[in-house]
Tab-separated table of C-alpha atoms in Angstrom:
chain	number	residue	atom	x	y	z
A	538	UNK	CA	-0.621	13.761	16.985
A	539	UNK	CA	-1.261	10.727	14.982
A	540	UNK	CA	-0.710	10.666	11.344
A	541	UNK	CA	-0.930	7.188	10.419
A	542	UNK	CA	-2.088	8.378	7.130
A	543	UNK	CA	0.535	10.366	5.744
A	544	UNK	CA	3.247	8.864	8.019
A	545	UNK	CA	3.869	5.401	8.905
A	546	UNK	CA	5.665	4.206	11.912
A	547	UNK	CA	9.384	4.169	11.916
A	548	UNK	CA	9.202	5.558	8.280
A	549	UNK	CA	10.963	8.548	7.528
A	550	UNK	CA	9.404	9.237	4.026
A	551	UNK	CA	5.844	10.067	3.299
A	552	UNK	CA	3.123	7.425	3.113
A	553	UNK	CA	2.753	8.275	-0.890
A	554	UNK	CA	6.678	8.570	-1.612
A	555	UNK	CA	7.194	4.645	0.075
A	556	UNK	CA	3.401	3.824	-2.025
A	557	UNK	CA	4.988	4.981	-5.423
A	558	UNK	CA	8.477	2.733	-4.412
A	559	UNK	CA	6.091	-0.078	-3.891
A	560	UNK	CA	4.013	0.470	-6.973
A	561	UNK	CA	7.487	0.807	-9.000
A	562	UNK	CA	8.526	-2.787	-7.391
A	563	UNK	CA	4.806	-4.118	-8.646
A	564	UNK	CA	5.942	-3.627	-11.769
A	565	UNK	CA	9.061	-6.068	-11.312
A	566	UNK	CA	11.510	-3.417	-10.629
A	567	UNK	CA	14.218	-3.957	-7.839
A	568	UNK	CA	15.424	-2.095	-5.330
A	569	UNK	CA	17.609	-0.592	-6.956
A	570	UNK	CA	15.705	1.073	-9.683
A	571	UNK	CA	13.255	2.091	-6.964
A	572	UNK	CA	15.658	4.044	-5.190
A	573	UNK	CA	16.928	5.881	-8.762
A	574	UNK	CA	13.676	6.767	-10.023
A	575	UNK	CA	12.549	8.236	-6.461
A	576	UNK	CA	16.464	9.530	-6.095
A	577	UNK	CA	16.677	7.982	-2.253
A	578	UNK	CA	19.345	5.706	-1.388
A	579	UNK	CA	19.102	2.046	-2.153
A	580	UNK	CA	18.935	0.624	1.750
A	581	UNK	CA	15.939	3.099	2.227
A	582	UNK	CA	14.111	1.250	-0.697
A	583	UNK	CA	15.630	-2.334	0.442
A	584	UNK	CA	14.080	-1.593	3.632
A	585	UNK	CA	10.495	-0.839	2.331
A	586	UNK	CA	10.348	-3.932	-0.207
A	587	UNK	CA	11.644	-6.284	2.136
A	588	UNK	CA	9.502	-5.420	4.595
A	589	UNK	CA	6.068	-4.724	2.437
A	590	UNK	CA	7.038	-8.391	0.947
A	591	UNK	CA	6.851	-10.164	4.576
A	592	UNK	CA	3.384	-8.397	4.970
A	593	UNK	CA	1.719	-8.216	1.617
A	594	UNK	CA	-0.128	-11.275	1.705
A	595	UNK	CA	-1.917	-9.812	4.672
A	596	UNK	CA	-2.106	-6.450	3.368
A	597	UNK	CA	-3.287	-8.120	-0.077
A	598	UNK	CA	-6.391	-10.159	2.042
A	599	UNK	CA	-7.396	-6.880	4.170
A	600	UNK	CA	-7.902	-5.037	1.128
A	601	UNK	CA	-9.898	-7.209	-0.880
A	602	UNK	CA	-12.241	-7.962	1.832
A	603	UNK	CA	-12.446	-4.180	2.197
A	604	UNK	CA	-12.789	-4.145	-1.750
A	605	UNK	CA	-15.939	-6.394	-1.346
A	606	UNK	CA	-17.418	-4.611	1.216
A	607	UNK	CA	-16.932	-0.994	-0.122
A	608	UNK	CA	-18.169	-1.470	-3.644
A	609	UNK	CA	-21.846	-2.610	-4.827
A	610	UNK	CA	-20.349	-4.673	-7.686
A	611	UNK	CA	-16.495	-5.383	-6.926
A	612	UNK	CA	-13.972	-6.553	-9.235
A	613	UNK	CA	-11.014	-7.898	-8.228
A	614	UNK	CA	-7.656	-7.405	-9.457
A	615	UNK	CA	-5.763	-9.803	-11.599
A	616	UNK	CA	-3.741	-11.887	-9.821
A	617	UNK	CA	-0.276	-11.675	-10.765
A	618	UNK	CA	2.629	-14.191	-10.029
A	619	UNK	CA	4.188	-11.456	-7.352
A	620	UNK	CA	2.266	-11.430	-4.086
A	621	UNK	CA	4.014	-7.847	-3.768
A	622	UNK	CA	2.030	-6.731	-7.026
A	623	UNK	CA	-1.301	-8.667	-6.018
A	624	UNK	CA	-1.228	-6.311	-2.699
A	625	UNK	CA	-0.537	-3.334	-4.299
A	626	UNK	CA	-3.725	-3.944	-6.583
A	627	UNK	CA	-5.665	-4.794	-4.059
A	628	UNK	CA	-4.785	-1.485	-2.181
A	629	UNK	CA	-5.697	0.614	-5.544
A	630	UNK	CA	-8.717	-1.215	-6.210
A	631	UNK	CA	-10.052	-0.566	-2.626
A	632	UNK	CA	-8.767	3.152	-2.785
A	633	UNK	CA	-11.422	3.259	-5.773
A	634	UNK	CA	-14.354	1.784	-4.405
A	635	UNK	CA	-13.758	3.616	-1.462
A	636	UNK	CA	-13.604	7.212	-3.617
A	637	UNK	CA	-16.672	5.678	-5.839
A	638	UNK	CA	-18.036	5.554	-2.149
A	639	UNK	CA	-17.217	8.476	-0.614
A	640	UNK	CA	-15.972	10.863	-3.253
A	641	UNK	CA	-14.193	13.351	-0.583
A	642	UNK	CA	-11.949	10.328	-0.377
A	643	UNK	CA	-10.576	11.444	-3.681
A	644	UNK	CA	-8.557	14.078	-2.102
A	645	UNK	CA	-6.570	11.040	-0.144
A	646	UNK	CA	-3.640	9.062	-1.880
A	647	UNK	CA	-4.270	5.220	-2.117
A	648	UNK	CA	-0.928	4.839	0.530
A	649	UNK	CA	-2.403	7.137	2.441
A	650	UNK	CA	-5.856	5.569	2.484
A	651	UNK	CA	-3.816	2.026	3.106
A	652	UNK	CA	-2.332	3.353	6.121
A	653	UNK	CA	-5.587	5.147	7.585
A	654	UNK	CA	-7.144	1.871	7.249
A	655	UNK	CA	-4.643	-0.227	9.000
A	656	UNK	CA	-3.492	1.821	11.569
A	657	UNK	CA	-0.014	2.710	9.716
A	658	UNK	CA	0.882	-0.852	9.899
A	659	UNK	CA	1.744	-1.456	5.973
A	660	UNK	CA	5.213	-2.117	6.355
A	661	UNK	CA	5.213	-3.273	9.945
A	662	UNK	CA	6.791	-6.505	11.377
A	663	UNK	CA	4.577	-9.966	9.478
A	664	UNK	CA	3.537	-10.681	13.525
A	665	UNK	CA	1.223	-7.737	14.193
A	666	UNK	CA	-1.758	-8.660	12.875
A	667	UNK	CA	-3.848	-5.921	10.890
């Protein structure tokens, strides 16, 4: 069964439970007060910053060319001096065009919409390409 949407590989936790860490780190928290205010243990957020940070450029780029194809008048996030934050805009800003879109896409988190459209591969080794 594949359920790249809701679970991503070699990820134990949801799709939207590891989105909310990574929108909590956006906003310039660490680890460690992503792992209290989702009560998980510290490594398991480590894990998902570290490795969202060695792909977020990429993840950042695949969304905002997805941004400018999915909506008739884009606008693009504010850039921000975290490239973790800058991807995690990105991702929310093509979640909405993609629900102004297609509004059954409304019933879809924005992590879960991320993974759909790259294959799971959010926090997946910098190497495989998206």
């Amino acid at each position: 069964m594949l359920l790249a949407e809701v679970l991503w590989p070699r990820r134990a936790d949801a799709a939207k439970v590891i989105g909310a860490g990574l929108e909590i780190a956006a906003l310039g928290m660490g680890h460690r007060q992503v792992a209290a205010r989702l009560g998980l243990a510290e490594g398991t957020a480590r894990g998902w910053l570290r490795a969202f940070a060695g792909r977020a450029e990429a993840v950042r780029r695949h969304f905002t060319v997805a941004l400018v194809a999915l909506a008739d008048d884009p606008v693009m996030p504010d850039t921000t001096p975290s490239t973790l934050a800058d991807a995690v805009s990105a991702v929310a800003a093509a979640h909405r065009a993609a629900s102004a879109r297609w509004p059954q896409m409304l019933t879809v988190s924005r992590w879960e919409f991320a993974g759909r459209a790259i294959g799971g591969r959010v926090l997946t080794s910098p190497s495989i390409a998206i």
